[in-house]
Amino acid sequence: MTKVHELRADAPAPDRARLVPGRQKLLGAARKGSGRGMRLDWRVAAAGGAATVVTIAVMAAMLAGGDGSERGVRPAGPDLTSATALLEQAADVVSRQPEPHPRDGQWVYLKTAQCRSGSSDAAPGAAPEVGEEWVQYDSPVREDDTDGDTEPSQRRLYRLLASLPDDPAGIRKRAADMFPMGKDTGLTREQAETFALLSTLDEAYPVHPRGMARLFRALAADPGIEVVPHLVKDPLGRDAVALYPDLGSKAVERQEYLLDPATFQYRGTRSVAARDYEEKVDGVPSGTSHKKGEVSFCEMKTTQALVDRDGEKP
């Protein structure tokens, strides 16, 4: 063990998230072994334990540096086996990100790329339309709900995340209070709460890391959230994780919320045709049709940053 340690002393520590799948397999194998009810001589048990320790050490060394030609640690891939697994993984990763400490008087710079009908994973289509805007962090208009503007300020959203409770039910209620849905949406109360959680994910910036971790865990406990079981290409051609609320087989489109597959930071949203359909306006066909998998709209947040003045760029 000393020789192994000396050999790999200069290797960086492996990313904890990357070791999660192997650790789960190891623990699962251990649990299966312990269920056999076999009584082992203490010398055999000790030898087995020592072998396990050495095996883990070698595995960690391999993950940290391979054959010595690479010293960098490769980030873990996202767990796309289920929405619950993915969101629990996301919560663990974002909880360890640095806290931004925004100040009153600052502005949020936002650069977006919007795309409309025609793009897909296989054919991104026309270049998205790029736009820029600056939003006051503690905007007086967005701080006040009595003037008819129900869009919360970035400061209110940051404070919401920072003060979220640990229980998913409490988080759903807090999000629903921040993003109330109209009565004519056709959504159930549970679906409205799910969209409130997703609206918080979409709108919140800057992000309180531990609060966002709690939000991800609330989404992980939501049976109405699904994940596309493979990475998708966002309209800018980058790999992304796609989450969406399951609205049933009658829905012609699904609203996907895209995350960075390494950092799990929010990237944007897109509408994807769940099946072939033709758009209608007041029940009348509009002449615009969509094929299954086609993106009818997207808004990607390519750059977000805190700046000190209106019009300042990061």
CSV table of N, CA, C and O in Angstrom, one decimal, residues 150-265:
chain,number,residue,atom,x,y,z
A,150,THR,N,-45.9,39.9,-12.0
A,150,THR,CA,-45.7,38.8,-11.1
A,150,THR,C,-44.3,38.1,-11.3
A,150,THR,O,-44.1,37.1,-10.7
A,151,GLU,N,-43.5,38.7,-12.2
A,151,GLU,CA,-42.2,38.1,-12.4
A,151,GLU,C,-41.3,38.5,-11.3
A,151,GLU,O,-41.0,39.7,-11.1
A,152,PRO,N,-40.7,37.5,-10.5
A,152,PRO,CA,-39.9,37.9,-9.4
A,152,PRO,C,-38.5,38.4,-9.8
A,152,PRO,O,-38.0,38.1,-10.8
A,153,SER,N,-38.0,39.2,-8.9
A,153,SER,CA,-36.6,39.7,-9.1
A,153,SER,C,-35.6,38.6,-8.9
A,153,SER,O,-35.9,37.6,-8.3
A,154,GLN,N,-34.4,38.8,-9.4
A,154,GLN,CA,-33.3,37.8,-9.3
A,154,GLN,C,-33.0,37.7,-7.8
A,154,GLN,O,-32.6,36.7,-7.3
A,155,ARG,N,-33.1,38.8,-7.0
A,155,ARG,CA,-32.8,38.8,-5.6
A,155,ARG,C,-33.8,37.9,-4.9
A,155,ARG,O,-33.4,37.2,-4.0
A,156,ARG,N,-35.1,38.1,-5.2
A,156,ARG,CA,-36.1,37.2,-4.6
A,156,ARG,C,-35.9,35.8,-4.9
A,156,ARG,O,-36.0,34.9,-4.0
A,157,LEU,N,-35.5,35.4,-6.1
A,157,LEU,CA,-35.2,34.0,-6.4
A,157,LEU,C,-34.0,33.5,-5.7
A,157,LEU,O,-34.0,32.4,-5.2
A,158,TYR,N,-33.0,34.3,-5.6
A,158,TYR,CA,-31.8,33.9,-4.9
A,158,TYR,C,-32.1,33.6,-3.4
A,158,TYR,O,-31.7,32.6,-2.8
A,159,ARG,N,-32.9,34.5,-2.8
A,159,ARG,CA,-33.3,34.4,-1.4
A,159,ARG,C,-34.2,33.2,-1.2
A,159,ARG,O,-34.2,32.5,-0.2
A,160,LEU,N,-35.1,32.9,-2.2
A,160,LEU,CA,-35.9,31.8,-2.2
A,160,LEU,C,-35.1,30.5,-2.1
A,160,LEU,O,-35.3,29.6,-1.2
A,161,LEU,N,-34.1,30.4,-3.0
A,161,LEU,CA,-33.3,29.2,-3.0
A,161,LEU,C,-32.5,29.0,-1.7
A,161,LEU,O,-32.4,27.9,-1.1
A,162,ALA,N,-32.0,30.2,-1.2
A,162,ALA,CA,-31.2,30.1,0.0
A,162,ALA,C,-32.0,29.7,1.2
A,162,ALA,O,-31.4,29.2,2.2
A,163,SER,N,-33.3,29.9,1.2
A,163,SER,CA,-34.1,29.6,2.4
A,163,SER,C,-35.0,28.4,2.2
A,163,SER,O,-35.9,28.1,3.0
A,164,LEU,N,-34.8,27.6,1.1
A,164,LEU,CA,-35.6,26.4,0.9
A,164,LEU,C,-35.5,25.4,2.1
A,164,LEU,O,-34.4,25.2,2.5
A,165,PRO,N,-36.6,24.8,2.5
A,165,PRO,CA,-36.5,23.7,3.5
A,165,PRO,C,-36.0,22.5,2.9
A,165,PRO,O,-35.7,22.4,1.7
A,166,ASP,N,-35.8,21.4,3.7
A,166,ASP,CA,-35.2,20.2,3.2
A,166,ASP,C,-36.3,19.3,2.6
A,166,ASP,O,-36.0,18.4,1.8
A,167,ASP,N,-37.6,19.4,3.0
A,167,ASP,CA,-38.6,18.5,2.6
A,167,ASP,C,-39.2,18.9,1.2
A,167,ASP,O,-39.4,20.1,1.0
A,168,PRO,N,-39.3,18.0,0.3
A,168,PRO,CA,-39.8,18.3,-1.1
A,168,PRO,C,-41.2,19.0,-1.1
A,168,PRO,O,-41.4,19.8,-1.9
A,169,ALA,N,-42.1,18.6,-0.2
A,169,ALA,CA,-43.4,19.2,-0.1
A,169,ALA,C,-43.3,20.6,0.2
A,169,ALA,O,-44.0,21.5,-0.4
A,170,GLY,N,-42.5,21.0,1.1
A,170,GLY,CA,-42.3,22.4,1.5
A,170,GLY,C,-41.7,23.2,0.3
A,170,GLY,O,-42.1,24.3,0.1
A,171,ILE,N,-40.8,22.6,-0.4
A,171,ILE,CA,-40.2,23.2,-1.5
A,171,ILE,C,-41.2,23.5,-2.6
A,171,ILE,O,-41.2,24.5,-3.3
A,172,ARG,N,-42.0,22.5,-2.9
A,172,ARG,CA,-43.1,22.6,-3.9
A,172,ARG,C,-44.0,23.8,-3.6
A,172,ARG,O,-44.4,24.5,-4.5
A,173,LYS,N,-44.4,23.9,-2.3
A,173,LYS,CA,-45.3,25.0,-1.9
A,173,LYS,C,-44.6,26.3,-2.1
A,173,LYS,O,-45.3,27.3,-2.6
A,174,ARG,N,-43.4,26.4,-1.7
A,174,ARG,CA,-42.7,27.7,-1.8
A,174,ARG,C,-42.5,28.1,-3.3
A,174,ARG,O,-42.7,29.3,-3.7
A,175,ALA,N,-42.2,27.1,-4.2
A,175,ALA,CA,-42.1,27.4,-5.6
A,175,ALA,C,-43.4,27.8,-6.2
A,175,ALA,O,-43.5,28.8,-7.0
A,176,ALA,N,-44.5,27.1,-5.8
A,176,ALA,CA,-45.8,27.4,-6.3
A,176,ALA,C,-46.3,28.8,-5.9
A,176,ALA,O,-47.0,29.5,-6.7
A,177,ASP,N,-45.9,29.2,-4.7
A,177,ASP,CA,-46.3,30.6,-4.3
A,177,ASP,C,-45.5,31.6,-5.1
A,177,ASP,O,-46.0,32.7,-5.3
A,178,MET,N,-44.3,31.3,-5.5
A,178,MET,CA,-43.5,32.3,-6.3
A,178,MET,C,-43.9,32.3,-7.7
A,178,MET,O,-43.9,33.4,-8.4
A,179,PHE,N,-44.4,31.2,-8.3
A,179,PHE,CA,-44.8,31.1,-9.7
A,179,PHE,C,-46.3,30.5,-9.7
A,179,PHE,O,-46.5,29.4,-10.1
A,180,PRO,N,-47.3,31.3,-9.3
A,180,PRO,CA,-48.6,30.8,-9.3
A,180,PRO,C,-49.1,30.6,-10.8
A,180,PRO,O,-48.8,31.3,-11.7
A,181,MET,N,-49.9,29.5,-11.0
A,181,MET,CA,-50.4,29.2,-12.3
A,181,MET,C,-51.9,29.6,-12.4
A,181,MET,O,-52.6,29.6,-11.3
A,182,GLY,N,-52.3,30.0,-13.5
A,182,GLY,CA,-53.7,30.4,-13.7
A,182,GLY,C,-54.6,29.2,-13.6
A,182,GLY,O,-54.2,28.1,-13.8
A,183,LYS,N,-55.9,29.5,-13.4
A,183,LYS,CA,-56.9,28.4,-13.3
A,183,LYS,C,-57.2,27.7,-14.6
A,183,LYS,O,-57.8,26.6,-14.6
A,184,ASP,N,-57.0,28.4,-15.7
A,184,ASP,CA,-57.4,27.9,-17.0
A,184,ASP,C,-56.3,27.2,-17.7
A,184,ASP,O,-56.3,27.0,-19.0
A,185,THR,N,-55.2,26.7,-17.0
A,185,THR,CA,-54.1,26.0,-17.7
A,185,THR,C,-54.4,24.6,-18.0
A,185,THR,O,-53.8,24.0,-18.9
A,186,GLY,N,-55.4,24.0,-17.4
A,186,GLY,CA,-55.7,22.6,-17.6
A,186,GLY,C,-54.8,21.7,-16.9
A,186,GLY,O,-54.9,20.4,-17.0
A,187,LEU,N,-53.9,22.2,-16.0
A,187,LEU,CA,-53.0,21.4,-15.3
A,187,LEU,C,-53.6,21.0,-13.9
A,187,LEU,O,-54.4,21.7,-13.3
A,188,THR,N,-53.2,19.8,-13.4
A,188,THR,CA,-53.6,19.4,-12.1
A,188,THR,C,-52.7,20.2,-11.1
A,188,THR,O,-51.7,20.9,-11.5
A,189,ARG,N,-53.1,20.2,-9.8
A,189,ARG,CA,-52.3,20.9,-8.8
A,189,ARG,C,-50.9,20.4,-8.8
A,189,ARG,O,-49.9,21.2,-8.7
A,190,GLU,N,-50.7,19.1,-8.9
A,190,GLU,CA,-49.4,18.5,-8.9
A,190,GLU,C,-48.6,18.9,-10.1
A,190,GLU,O,-47.4,19.2,-10.0
A,191,GLN,N,-49.2,19.0,-11.3
A,191,GLN,CA,-48.5,19.4,-12.5
A,191,GLN,C,-48.1,20.9,-12.4
A,191,GLN,O,-47.0,21.3,-12.8
A,192,ALA,N,-49.0,21.7,-11.8
A,192,ALA,CA,-48.7,23.1,-11.6
A,192,ALA,C,-47.5,23.3,-10.7
A,192,ALA,O,-46.7,24.2,-10.9
A,193,GLU,N,-47.4,22.5,-9.7
A,193,GLU,CA,-46.3,22.6,-8.7
A,193,GLU,C,-45.0,22.2,-9.4
A,193,GLU,O,-44.0,22.7,-9.2
A,194,THR,N,-45.1,21.1,-10.3
A,194,THR,CA,-43.9,20.7,-11.0
A,194,THR,C,-43.4,21.8,-11.9
A,194,THR,O,-42.2,22.0,-12.0
A,195,PHE,N,-44.3,22.4,-12.6
A,195,PHE,CA,-43.9,23.5,-13.5
A,195,PHE,C,-43.4,24.7,-12.7
A,195,PHE,O,-42.5,25.4,-13.2
A,196,ALA,N,-43.9,24.9,-11.5
A,196,ALA,CA,-43.3,26.0,-10.6
A,196,ALA,C,-41.9,25.7,-10.2
A,196,ALA,O,-41.0,26.5,-10.2
A,197,LEU,N,-41.6,24.4,-10.0
A,197,LEU,CA,-40.2,24.0,-9.7
A,197,LEU,C,-39.3,24.2,-10.9
A,197,LEU,O,-38.2,24.7,-10.8
A,198,LEU,N,-39.8,23.8,-12.1
A,198,LEU,CA,-39.0,24.0,-13.3
A,198,LEU,C,-38.9,25.5,-13.7
A,198,LEU,O,-37.9,25.9,-14.2
A,199,SER,N,-39.9,26.3,-13.3
A,199,SER,CA,-39.8,27.8,-13.6
A,199,SER,C,-38.7,28.4,-12.7
A,199,SER,O,-38.0,29.2,-13.1
A,200,THR,N,-38.6,27.9,-11.5
A,200,THR,CA,-37.5,28.3,-10.6
A,200,THR,C,-36.2,28.0,-11.2
A,200,THR,O,-35.2,28.8,-11.2
A,201,LEU,N,-36.0,26.8,-11.7
A,201,LEU,CA,-34.8,26.3,-12.3
A,201,LEU,C,-34.5,27.2,-13.5
A,201,LEU,O,-33.3,27.6,-13.7
A,202,ASP,N,-35.5,27.6,-14.3
A,202,ASP,CA,-35.3,28.3,-15.5
A,202,ASP,C,-34.9,29.8,-15.2
A,202,ASP,O,-34.1,30.4,-15.9
A,203,GLU,N,-35.6,30.4,-14.2
A,203,GLU,CA,-35.4,31.8,-13.9
A,203,GLU,C,-34.3,32.2,-13.0
A,203,GLU,O,-33.8,33.3,-13.0
A,204,ALA,N,-34.0,31.3,-12.1
A,204,ALA,CA,-33.0,31.7,-11.0
A,204,ALA,C,-31.6,31.9,-11.5
A,204,ALA,O,-31.0,31.0,-12.1
A,205,TYR,N,-31.1,33.1,-11.3
A,205,TYR,CA,-29.7,33.4,-11.5
A,205,TYR,C,-29.4,34.8,-10.8
A,205,TYR,O,-30.2,35.7,-11.0
A,206,PRO,N,-28.4,34.9,-10.0
A,206,PRO,CA,-27.4,33.9,-9.6
A,206,PRO,C,-28.0,32.7,-8.8
A,206,PRO,O,-29.1,32.9,-8.2
A,207,VAL,N,-27.3,31.6,-8.7
A,207,VAL,CA,-27.8,30.4,-8.0
A,207,VAL,C,-27.1,30.2,-6.7
A,207,VAL,O,-25.9,30.1,-6.6
A,208,HIS,N,-27.9,30.0,-5.7
A,208,HIS,CA,-27.4,29.6,-4.4
A,208,HIS,C,-27.2,28.1,-4.5
A,208,HIS,O,-28.1,27.3,-4.7
A,209,PRO,N,-25.9,27.6,-4.3
A,209,PRO,CA,-25.7,26.1,-4.6
A,209,PRO,C,-26.4,25.2,-3.8
A,209,PRO,O,-27.0,24.2,-4.3
A,210,ARG,N,-26.5,25.4,-2.5
A,210,ARG,CA,-27.2,24.4,-1.6
A,210,ARG,C,-28.7,24.5,-1.8
A,210,ARG,O,-29.4,23.5,-1.7
A,211,GLY,N,-29.2,25.7,-2.1
A,211,GLY,CA,-30.6,25.8,-2.4
A,211,GLY,C,-31.0,25.1,-3.7
A,211,GLY,O,-32.0,24.4,-3.8
A,212,MET,N,-30.1,25.2,-4.7
A,212,MET,CA,-30.3,24.5,-6.0
A,212,MET,C,-30.3,23.0,-5.8
A,212,MET,O,-31.0,22.3,-6.4
A,213,ALA,N,-29.4,22.6,-4.9
A,213,ALA,CA,-29.3,21.1,-4.6
A,213,ALA,C,-30.6,20.7,-4.0
A,213,ALA,O,-31.1,19.6,-4.4
A,214,ARG,N,-31.2,21.4,-3.1
A,214,ARG,CA,-32.5,21.1,-2.5
A,214,ARG,C,-33.6,21.1,-3.6
A,214,ARG,O,-34.5,20.2,-3.6
A,215,LEU,N,-33.5,22.0,-4.5
A,215,LEU,CA,-34.5,22.1,-5.6
A,215,LEU,C,-34.4,20.8,-6.5
A,215,LEU,O,-35.4,20.2,-6.9
A,216,PHE,N,-33.2,20.4,-6.8
A,216,PHE,CA,-32.9,19.2,-7.6
A,216,PHE,C,-33.5,18.0,-6.9
A,216,PHE,O,-34.1,17.1,-7.5
A,217,ARG,N,-33.3,17.9,-5.6
A,217,ARG,CA,-33.8,16.8,-4.8
A,217,ARG,C,-35.3,16.8,-4.8
A,217,ARG,O,-35.9,15.7,-4.8
A,218,ALA,N,-36.0,17.9,-4.7
A,218,ALA,CA,-37.4,18.0,-4.8
A,218,ALA,C,-37.9,17.5,-6.2
A,218,ALA,O,-38.9,16.8,-6.3
A,219,LEU,N,-37.2,17.8,-7.2
A,219,LEU,CA,-37.5,17.3,-8.6
A,219,LEU,C,-37.3,15.8,-8.7
A,219,LEU,O,-38.0,15.1,-9.3
A,220,ALA,N,-36.2,15.3,-8.0
A,220,ALA,CA,-35.9,13.9,-8.0
A,220,ALA,C,-37.1,13.1,-7.3
A,220,ALA,O,-37.3,12.0,-7.7
A,221,ALA,N,-37.7,13.7,-6.4
A,221,ALA,CA,-38.9,13.1,-5.7
A,221,ALA,C,-40.2,13.2,-6.4
A,221,ALA,O,-41.2,12.7,-6.0
A,222,ASP,N,-40.2,13.9,-7.5
A,222,ASP,CA,-41.4,14.2,-8.3
A,222,ASP,C,-41.6,13.1,-9.3
A,222,ASP,O,-40.8,12.9,-10.3
A,223,PRO,N,-42.7,12.3,-9.2
A,223,PRO,CA,-42.9,11.2,-10.2
A,223,PRO,C,-43.3,11.7,-11.6
A,223,PRO,O,-43.3,10.9,-12.5
A,224,GLY,N,-43.6,13.0,-11.7
A,224,GLY,CA,-43.9,13.5,-13.0
A,224,GLY,C,-42.8,14.0,-13.8
A,224,GLY,O,-43.0,14.5,-15.0
A,225,ILE,N,-41.5,13.8,-13.4
A,225,ILE,CA,-40.4,14.3,-14.1
A,225,ILE,C,-39.7,13.1,-14.8
A,225,ILE,O,-39.5,12.0,-14.2
A,226,GLU,N,-39.4,13.2,-16.0
A,226,GLU,CA,-38.7,12.2,-16.8
A,226,GLU,C,-37.4,12.7,-17.4
A,226,GLU,O,-37.2,14.0,-17.5
A,227,VAL,N,-36.5,11.8,-17.7
A,227,VAL,CA,-35.2,12.2,-18.4
A,227,VAL,C,-35.1,11.5,-19.7
A,227,VAL,O,-35.4,10.3,-19.8
A,228,VAL,N,-34.6,12.1,-20.7
A,228,VAL,CA,-34.3,11.5,-22.0
A,228,VAL,C,-33.1,10.5,-21.7
A,228,VAL,O,-32.1,11.0,-21.1
A,229,PRO,N,-33.2,9.2,-22.0
A,229,PRO,CA,-32.2,8.3,-21.6
A,229,PRO,C,-30.9,8.3,-22.4
A,229,PRO,O,-30.1,7.4,-22.3
A,230,HIS,N,-30.7,9.4,-23.0
A,230,HIS,CA,-29.4,9.6,-23.7
A,230,HIS,C,-29.1,11.1,-23.8
A,230,HIS,O,-30.0,11.9,-23.7
A,231,LEU,N,-27.9,11.5,-24.0
A,231,LEU,CA,-27.6,12.9,-24.2
A,231,LEU,C,-28.2,13.4,-25.5
A,231,LEU,O,-28.2,12.6,-26.5
A,232,VAL,N,-28.6,14.6,-25.5
A,232,VAL,CA,-29.2,15.2,-26.7
A,232,VAL,C,-28.2,16.3,-27.2
A,232,VAL,O,-27.3,16.7,-26.4
A,233,LYS,N,-28.4,16.7,-28.4
A,233,LYS,CA,-27.7,17.9,-28.9
A,233,LYS,C,-28.6,19.1,-28.8
A,233,LYS,O,-29.7,19.1,-29.3
A,234,ASP,N,-28.1,20.1,-28.1
A,234,ASP,CA,-28.9,21.3,-28.0
A,234,ASP,C,-28.8,22.1,-29.3
A,234,ASP,O,-28.0,21.7,-30.2
A,235,PRO,N,-29.6,23.1,-29.5
A,235,PRO,CA,-29.6,23.8,-30.8
A,235,PRO,C,-28.3,24.5,-31.2
A,235,PRO,O,-28.1,24.9,-32.3
A,236,LEU,N,-27.4,24.5,-30.2
A,236,LEU,CA,-26.1,25.1,-30.5
A,236,LEU,C,-25.0,24.0,-30.8
A,236,LEU,O,-23.8,24.2,-31.0
A,237,GLY,N,-25.5,22.7,-30.8
A,237,GLY,CA,-24.6,21.6,-31.2
A,237,GLY,C,-23.9,21.0,-30.0
A,237,GLY,O,-23.0,20.2,-30.2
A,238,ARG,N,-24.2,21.4,-28.8
A,238,ARG,CA,-23.5,20.9,-27.6
A,238,ARG,C,-24.3,19.7,-27.0
A,238,ARG,O,-25.5,19.7,-27.0
A,239,ASP,N,-23.6,18.8,-26.3
A,239,ASP,CA,-24.3,17.7,-25.6
A,239,ASP,C,-25.0,18.3,-24.4
A,239,ASP,O,-24.5,19.3,-23.7
A,240,ALA,N,-26.2,17.8,-24.1
A,240,ALA,CA,-27.0,18.3,-22.9
A,240,ALA,C,-27.8,17.1,-22.4
A,240,ALA,O,-28.1,16.2,-23.1
A,241,VAL,N,-28.2,17.3,-21.1
A,241,VAL,CA,-29.1,16.4,-20.5
A,241,VAL,C,-30.5,17.0,-20.6
A,241,VAL,O,-30.6,18.2,-20.4
A,242,ALA,N,-31.5,16.3,-20.9
A,242,ALA,CA,-32.8,16.8,-21.2
A,242,ALA,C,-33.8,16.2,-20.2
A,242,ALA,O,-34.1,15.0,-20.1
A,243,LEU,N,-34.4,17.1,-19.3
A,243,LEU,CA,-35.5,16.7,-18.4
A,243,LEU,C,-36.8,17.2,-19.0
A,243,LEU,O,-36.8,18.3,-19.7
A,244,TYR,N,-37.9,16.6,-18.6
A,244,TYR,CA,-39.2,17.1,-19.1
A,244,TYR,C,-40.3,16.6,-18.1
A,244,TYR,O,-40.2,15.5,-17.6
A,245,PRO,N,-41.4,17.4,-18.0
A,245,PRO,CA,-42.5,16.9,-17.2
A,245,PRO,C,-43.4,16.0,-18.1
A,245,PRO,O,-43.7,16.4,-19.3
A,246,ASP,N,-43.8,14.9,-17.6
A,246,ASP,CA,-44.6,14.0,-18.4
A,246,ASP,C,-46.1,14.4,-18.3
A,246,ASP,O,-46.7,14.2,-17.3
A,247,LEU,N,-46.6,14.8,-19.4
A,247,LEU,CA,-48.0,15.3,-19.4
A,247,LEU,C,-48.9,14.2,-20.1
A,247,LEU,O,-50.1,14.6,-20.4
A,248,GLY,N,-48.5,13.0,-20.3
A,248,GLY,CA,-49.3,12.0,-20.8
A,248,GLY,C,-49.2,11.8,-22.3
A,248,GLY,O,-48.6,12.7,-23.0
A,249,SER,N,-49.9,10.8,-22.9
A,249,SER,CA,-49.8,10.5,-24.3
A,249,SER,C,-50.5,11.5,-25.2
A,249,SER,O,-50.3,11.5,-26.4
A,250,LYS,N,-51.4,12.3,-24.6
A,250,LYS,CA,-52.2,13.2,-25.4
A,250,LYS,C,-51.4,14.5,-25.8
A,250,LYS,O,-51.7,15.2,-26.7
A,251,ALA,N,-50.3,14.7,-25.1
A,251,ALA,CA,-49.5,15.9,-25.4
A,251,ALA,C,-48.8,15.8,-26.7
A,251,ALA,O,-48.2,14.7,-27.0
A,252,VAL,N,-48.9,16.8,-27.6
A,252,VAL,CA,-48.2,16.8,-28.9
A,252,VAL,C,-46.8,17.3,-28.8
A,252,VAL,O,-46.0,17.0,-29.7
A,253,GLU,N,-46.5,18.0,-27.7
A,253,GLU,CA,-45.1,18.5,-27.5
A,253,GLU,C,-44.7,18.3,-26.1
A,253,GLU,O,-45.5,18.2,-25.2
A,254,ARG,N,-43.4,18.2,-25.9
A,254,ARG,CA,-42.9,18.2,-24.5
A,254,ARG,C,-41.9,19.3,-24.3
A,254,ARG,O,-41.1,19.6,-25.2
A,255,GLN,N,-41.9,19.9,-23.1
A,255,GLN,CA,-41.1,21.0,-22.8
A,255,GLN,C,-39.8,20.4,-22.1
A,255,GLN,O,-39.9,19.8,-21.0
A,256,GLU,N,-38.7,20.5,-22.8
A,256,GLU,CA,-37.4,19.9,-22.2
A,256,GLU,C,-36.6,21.0,-21.6
A,256,GLU,O,-36.5,22.1,-22.1
A,257,TYR,N,-36.0,20.7,-20.4
A,257,TYR,CA,-35.2,21.6,-19.7
A,257,TYR,C,-33.8,21.0,-19.8
A,257,TYR,O,-33.5,19.9,-19.3
A,258,LEU,N,-32.8,21.8,-20.3
A,258,LEU,CA,-31.5,21.3,-20.6
A,258,LEU,C,-30.5,21.6,-19.6
A,258,LEU,O,-30.4,22.8,-19.1
A,259,LEU,N,-29.6,20.7,-19.2
A,259,LEU,CA,-28.6,20.9,-18.2
A,259,LEU,C,-27.2,20.5,-18.8
A,259,LEU,O,-27.1,19.6,-19.7
A,260,ASP,N,-26.2,21.2,-18.4
A,260,ASP,CA,-24.8,20.8,-18.7
A,260,ASP,C,-24.5,19.4,-18.2
A,260,ASP,O,-24.8,19.2,-17.0
A,261,PRO,N,-24.0,18.5,-19.0
A,261,PRO,CA,-23.8,17.1,-18.5
A,261,PRO,C,-22.7,16.9,-17.5
A,261,PRO,O,-22.6,15.9,-16.9
A,262,ALA,N,-21.8,17.9,-17.4
A,262,ALA,CA,-20.7,17.8,-16.4
A,262,ALA,C,-21.0,18.6,-15.1
A,262,ALA,O,-20.8,18.1,-14.0
A,263,THR,N,-21.5,19.9,-15.3
A,263,THR,CA,-21.7,20.7,-14.1
A,263,THR,C,-23.1,20.8,-13.6
A,263,THR,O,-23.4,21.2,-12.5
A,264,PHE,N,-24.1,20.3,-14.5
A,264,PHE,CA,-25.5,20.3,-14.2
A,264,PHE,C,-26.1,21.8,-14.1
A,264,PHE,O,-27.1,22.0,-13.5
A,265,GLN,N,-25.3,22.7,-14.6
A,265,GLN,CA,-25.9,24.1,-14.6
A,265,GLN,C,-26.9,24.2,-15.7
A,265,GLN,O,-26.8,23.5,-16.8
